[in-house]
Amino acid sequence: MADVTFTVDGKQITAPAGTLLIEACKTAGIEIPAFCYYPGLSLQAACRMCVVRIEKMPKLQTACTTPVAEGMIVYTETPDIAQARKATLQLLLGNHPLDCPVCDAGGECELQDMTFKYGAADSFYAEPKNHREEQKWSPVVYFDRPRCILCYRCVRMCGEGMDVFALGIQNRGSSSVIAPNVPAHMSPDDLAHVDCEQCGMCIDACPVGALTSGTYRYKTRPWEMNHVATICTHCGDGCKTTLGVRSTSDGSEIVRGDNRDKSGINGDFLCNKGRYAFDFANHEDRITQPLVRQPNGELKPVSWEVALDHVGSKLRALRDTRGGKSIGVIGSNRITNEEAYLLQKFARTVLGTNNIDHHRTADYVSFAQSLAGHTGRTASLNDTLKAPAILLVGGDPTNQSPATAWNLRTDVRLNRARLYVANSEEIKLRRQAKAFVQLAPFGYNAFAAYLAGDNAAAASAASDSNALSAFRDAVKAEENLLILIGSELRGAELKKLIDFGLTIPGAKFALLSDYVNSRGAADMGLLPDMLPGYMPVGSPSDLATEYAVPNEPGLDMLEMFDSAGRGNLSALYIVGSNPVARYGIDPASLKDTFIVVQDMFLTETAALADVVLPAANLYEKSGSVTNSYGDLQQVNKAGDRAGVRSDFEMIVRIADKIGADMRKLVPFGKGLRADMGQSRGAQSGEADRHAVWLTANNLEPRLSPFDAFAILDEIQRLVPGYNILRLQLLSGNDQHLSPVAPTPLVQIGTRRDQVLPANDSLFTSGTLGRFSTMLGDLQQNEAQRLIQIQTAAD
Amino acid sequence: MSTVANTIFSPELAARFDHLVTIYPLSRSALVPMLLYAQDEIGYVSDAAVAEIAQRLDLVELEVRNVLSYYSMLRTKPAGKYNVQVCTNISCMLRGGYKILDHCKETLGIGHKQTTPDGVFSLEEVECIGACCWAPAMQINYDFHEDLTPEKVDVLFQMYRDGQGKDVK
Ligand code: SF4
Ligand code: SF4
Ligand code: SF4
Ligand code: FES
Ligand code: FES
């Protein structure tokens, strides 16, 4: 829309016609207080805090509902406005408990800030306050009714934003109350509850402390924590979550996860996992000492030195006697790019084996190969918020990539995006879809063929052929289509769909996977047949030349276990993965293999190991991760636990014990030689500013082999497509990367894709999720609800 | 938006509901009339009625409850056969509305929003019912009674007890 020019507090502002005054002012740096207004949700005009004086209008106007107009003259802080706001606050405080000293929101409360600003602490209302006990609506959602200021943000957030509609407003006038969707009289325990996705978005949106979270309530105050922005370890969307940490006697403990400054790729959103499921770090079963199996079969705690010596000498001996090819390495979906890269480099150059793999949750190799030779065809998570049209084939973002689902819903709601959904299940996002076709079970291949013009495939794609053909016509008529693909599609099918998509002008693609760095693990070459950047093993590449990696593709995950069963696998080095449970491996098949496991817990896999090394999790280390879409983001160390080490450090130490050339493995020691402030810690002034500049320009010294940035330098140098913008990374922003695969030598489809989707739900997260008490509580909560529905139905 | 197979309402009312959802541009506009009709038939809006109305309008039950709780004329608990609604708003108040209310409380032996043990009467104090010109006024079910005095009220109650009161719906 055309721009209009108007004046606010004497300042000339230009904004597109139709912009809300409150937004236009925000953009111009003029803050207008607001309780009920929430960007992107429907307008409520319930609180009257945003009132402003507009010339030629008789009364004060609400800035949150007034679109800007040419020549408008606005005042945002005049005595009458202050008086009006003060009166509003007095009304709101009429029944507000003023328990700020114990309220979770104290220090981060919009009502507190406003009361402070407008000085409405004394009230004309002498009526006794109407107290109500706090209510536990679910393990994570608590409601303190007297604190509620009836702004309706939570109601709109849950309904419009989440499409859950678990919260409503009941009664009228001063007896209005926020009500959850399971009323007390219909609940077996006679208490009201929410039956919902437990995302915590309502809590996030609540401007006061009326809604609080089960994990954080009454634990600490905002100013007593350090706030570290990092990336959620759970799904493949990679949301930024800010972890609140507090010192404890053995490290620093994470007490809160939230979307503090909403500056991440996820915008306003965080799901329950990003918000609450950090508690695995504090689980009592966590291992904090290295364990080595004794001749009597027991795992015994030993010192780090003893454990690492043992691992190093054993691996060296096995490599030298039985050959590198007898050793297998399994990486993780939740380690950083630097760790994944280092791990494969360690396997290939120190152990001399290509037997390296990870639990693959989507076929990124075929994805990269199908797009070989094309540029600008991969989508970022940001595109899901803006694309005019989206085709979603397979997957269930609501449960598996909640941020993607949030973005798609928002795109449909705010931009009227056209969403086309093809799935063999009736996934929830079909509610936002312009068209939904239910595919036959395993009908994805036929569907891809049908889209590409093979009419004969219709019958095996879906039962409703009319819907199918209308669907195809609609999709083909689109331009700039965003094509999101679930992990159901692999190999040749995936290529078929992408080939079809490439015929649509401006189409972009993304392949959804399951964990924070599933994509990074593939990009970084945790694959037996692919080097980092999808360079086939054996074909000439910079990396192959530089490090003289073995020429033959190695064993994949299942082949490694087969080989172990035949007694041919001398050693298995497993970093942050639980293949024994995930792939149902028979423990007996591993009895002749020397197993080293780096993990936080004694998982099914770790329980079989000869050496277990206690590992730090993603929230306890720094580095970078790449989400499903190929968006790279920085991970920052938040928590800390005495006794554990990062996977990066352990790989380096083991390599050292094996006798590898450290300078080759981790290219440190280059650059300047100076104390850039590191020895004095943060906040040391001048030196730090130098360090920031040097870091941004990739010039800072890498002083030790434990510097993950030394590996990032190498990734940037050697992995095609990882041409990282440092400043973007360091300032906590996301950047989209698309590794450029060379045109495939092997025909796609003949390769074993070995994708095993994790099929996590909103309340599970692989092995890690089992150690999150909060996720356990939510599962139990969910199960109870299902039993209730079942009993009600019987 | 649907016709419902196992409706809890009478065939006539179910048919009326089937029609009702078709006549508004937005089907949820039929919500308030439906709640009223359901209350008239069942005596109050039961959980089952909430569930069926939600189903008919393709709403979640919570949305039905939100609206239901807003209107004080909609009840979620059974009332007496005759629901006596005494106005005490300004005109009625000035002309003795409270005296009428107190008299009702005394004769019926119940208070605001209560029901007599025999289930014949229930009592409510209500805001203006639009009969100010003939204040003090009250409404028994859908029937208006005006220019009230305690004596007139006694006569009225007797009429209803004898089954001679009007019972329009
Ligand atoms: S936690 Fe999420 S789904 Fe549940 S009530 Fe709050 S906003 Fe709605
Ligand atoms: S609970 Fe919070 S978000 Fe919801 S209406 Fe009350 S104050 Fe607003
Ligand atoms: S959507 Fe995914 S990345 Fe975001 S908070 Fe949830 S689990 Fe974490
Ligand atoms: S923010 Fe404008 S009325 Fe609440
Ligand atoms: S005040 Fe009683 S009917 Fe209007």
PDB file of N, CA and C in Angstrom, chain A residues 438-440 443 446-447 449-451 453-466 468-469 472:
ATOM      1  N   GLN A 438      -5.986 -37.116   0.892  1.00  0.00           N
ATOM      2  CA  GLN A 438      -5.484 -38.207   1.714  1.00  0.00           C
ATOM      3  C   GLN A 438      -4.929 -39.278   0.791  1.00  0.00           C
ATOM      4  N   LEU A 439      -3.643 -39.521   0.938  1.00  0.00           N
ATOM      5  CA  LEU A 439      -2.992 -40.505   0.075  1.00  0.00           C
ATOM      6  C   LEU A 439      -3.191 -41.901   0.640  1.00  0.00           C
ATOM      7  N   ALA A 440      -3.071 -42.872  -0.260  1.00  0.00           N
ATOM      8  CA  ALA A 440      -3.115 -44.259   0.183  1.00  0.00           C
ATOM      9  C   ALA A 440      -1.891 -44.513   1.061  1.00  0.00           C
ATOM     10  N   GLY A 443       1.506 -44.327  -0.410  1.00  0.00           N
ATOM     11  CA  GLY A 443       1.134 -43.816  -1.727  1.00  0.00           C
ATOM     12  C   GLY A 443       2.013 -42.667  -2.213  1.00  0.00           C
ATOM     13  N   ALA A 446       3.624 -43.113  -5.787  1.00  0.00           N
ATOM     14  CA  ALA A 446       2.614 -42.981  -6.842  1.00  0.00           C
ATOM     15  C   ALA A 446       2.173 -41.519  -6.950  1.00  0.00           C
ATOM     16  N   PHE A 447       2.089 -40.851  -5.790  1.00  0.00           N
ATOM     17  CA  PHE A 447       1.660 -39.457  -5.795  1.00  0.00           C
ATOM     18  C   PHE A 447       2.677 -38.589  -6.543  1.00  0.00           C
ATOM     19  N   ALA A 449       4.708 -39.563  -8.794  1.00  0.00           N
ATOM     20  CA  ALA A 449       4.609 -39.911 -10.214  1.00  0.00           C
ATOM     21  C   ALA A 449       3.390 -39.236 -10.837  1.00  0.00           C
ATOM     22  N   TYR A 450       2.299 -39.239 -10.101  1.00  0.00           N
ATOM     23  CA  TYR A 450       1.069 -38.636 -10.619  1.00  0.00           C
ATOM     24  C   TYR A 450       1.250 -37.134 -10.825  1.00  0.00           C
ATOM     25  N   LEU A 451       1.871 -36.478  -9.857  1.00  0.00           N
ATOM     26  CA  LEU A 451       2.122 -35.043 -10.006  1.00  0.00           C
ATOM     27  C   LEU A 451       2.920 -34.791 -11.278  1.00  0.00           C
ATOM     28  N   GLY A 453       2.844 -36.258 -13.919  1.00  0.00           N
ATOM     29  CA  GLY A 453       2.113 -36.474 -15.165  1.00  0.00           C
ATOM     30  C   GLY A 453       1.745 -37.917 -15.472  1.00  0.00           C
ATOM     31  N   ASP A 454       2.113 -38.837 -14.598  1.00  0.00           N
ATOM     32  CA  ASP A 454       1.783 -40.234 -14.849  1.00  0.00           C
ATOM     33  C   ASP A 454       0.369 -40.528 -14.329  1.00  0.00           C
ATOM     34  N   ASN A 455      -0.615 -40.395 -15.207  1.00  0.00           N
ATOM     35  CA  ASN A 455      -2.007 -40.537 -14.775  1.00  0.00           C
ATOM     36  C   ASN A 455      -2.325 -41.932 -14.275  1.00  0.00           C
ATOM     37  N   ALA A 456      -1.577 -42.887 -14.758  1.00  0.00           N
ATOM     38  CA  ALA A 456      -1.844 -44.269 -14.359  1.00  0.00           C
ATOM     39  C   ALA A 456      -1.559 -44.474 -12.877  1.00  0.00           C
ATOM     40  N   ALA A 457      -0.752 -43.583 -12.306  1.00  0.00           N
ATOM     41  CA  ALA A 457      -0.385 -43.737 -10.896  1.00  0.00           C
ATOM     42  C   ALA A 457      -1.500 -43.297  -9.953  1.00  0.00           C
ATOM     43  N   ALA A 458      -2.528 -42.648 -10.509  1.00  0.00           N
ATOM     44  CA  ALA A 458      -3.575 -42.079  -9.653  1.00  0.00           C
ATOM     45  C   ALA A 458      -4.169 -43.115  -8.712  1.00  0.00           C
ATOM     46  N   ALA A 459      -4.471 -44.285  -9.261  1.00  0.00           N
ATOM     47  CA  ALA A 459      -5.161 -45.302  -8.471  1.00  0.00           C
ATOM     48  C   ALA A 459      -4.358 -45.699  -7.239  1.00  0.00           C
ATOM     49  N   SER A 460      -3.038 -45.811  -7.387  1.00  0.00           N
ATOM     50  CA  SER A 460      -2.273 -46.214  -6.205  1.00  0.00           C
ATOM     51  C   SER A 460      -1.897 -45.030  -5.319  1.00  0.00           C
ATOM     52  N   ALA A 461      -2.159 -43.802  -5.784  1.00  0.00           N
ATOM     53  CA  ALA A 461      -1.817 -42.642  -4.962  1.00  0.00           C
ATOM     54  C   ALA A 461      -2.908 -42.327  -3.947  1.00  0.00           C
ATOM     55  N   ALA A 462      -4.148 -42.293  -4.395  1.00  0.00           N
ATOM     56  CA  ALA A 462      -5.231 -41.931  -3.486  1.00  0.00           C
ATOM     57  C   ALA A 462      -6.524 -42.525  -3.998  1.00  0.00           C
ATOM     58  N   SER A 463      -7.483 -42.707  -3.089  1.00  0.00           N
ATOM     59  CA  SER A 463      -8.727 -43.333  -3.531  1.00  0.00           C
ATOM     60  C   SER A 463      -9.635 -42.331  -4.249  1.00  0.00           C
ATOM     61  N   ASP A 464      -9.516 -41.067  -3.870  1.00  0.00           N
ATOM     62  CA  ASP A 464     -10.396 -40.073  -4.474  1.00  0.00           C
ATOM     63  C   ASP A 464      -9.703 -39.429  -5.682  1.00  0.00           C
ATOM     64  N   SER A 465      -9.978 -39.954  -6.865  1.00  0.00           N
ATOM     65  CA  SER A 465      -9.207 -39.486  -8.025  1.00  0.00           C
ATOM     66  C   SER A 465      -9.604 -38.073  -8.448  1.00  0.00           C
ATOM     67  N   ASN A 466     -10.846 -37.685  -8.170  1.00  0.00           N
ATOM     68  CA  ASN A 466     -11.238 -36.316  -8.527  1.00  0.00           C
ATOM     69  C   ASN A 466     -10.483 -35.300  -7.677  1.00  0.00           C
ATOM     70  N   LEU A 468      -7.740 -35.757  -6.269  1.00  0.00           N
ATOM     71  CA  LEU A 468      -6.340 -35.821  -6.662  1.00  0.00           C
ATOM     72  C   LEU A 468      -6.077 -34.949  -7.894  1.00  0.00           C
ATOM     73  N   SER A 469      -6.958 -35.044  -8.850  1.00  0.00           N
ATOM     74  CA  SER A 469      -6.676 -34.296 -10.082  1.00  0.00           C
ATOM     75  C   SER A 469      -6.883 -32.800  -9.861  1.00  0.00           C
ATOM     76  N   ARG A 472      -3.762 -31.615  -8.152  1.00  0.00           N
ATOM     77  CA  ARG A 472      -2.617 -31.433  -9.056  1.00  0.00           C
ATOM     78  C   ARG A 472      -2.781 -30.158  -9.882  1.00  0.00           C
TER      79      ARG A 472
END
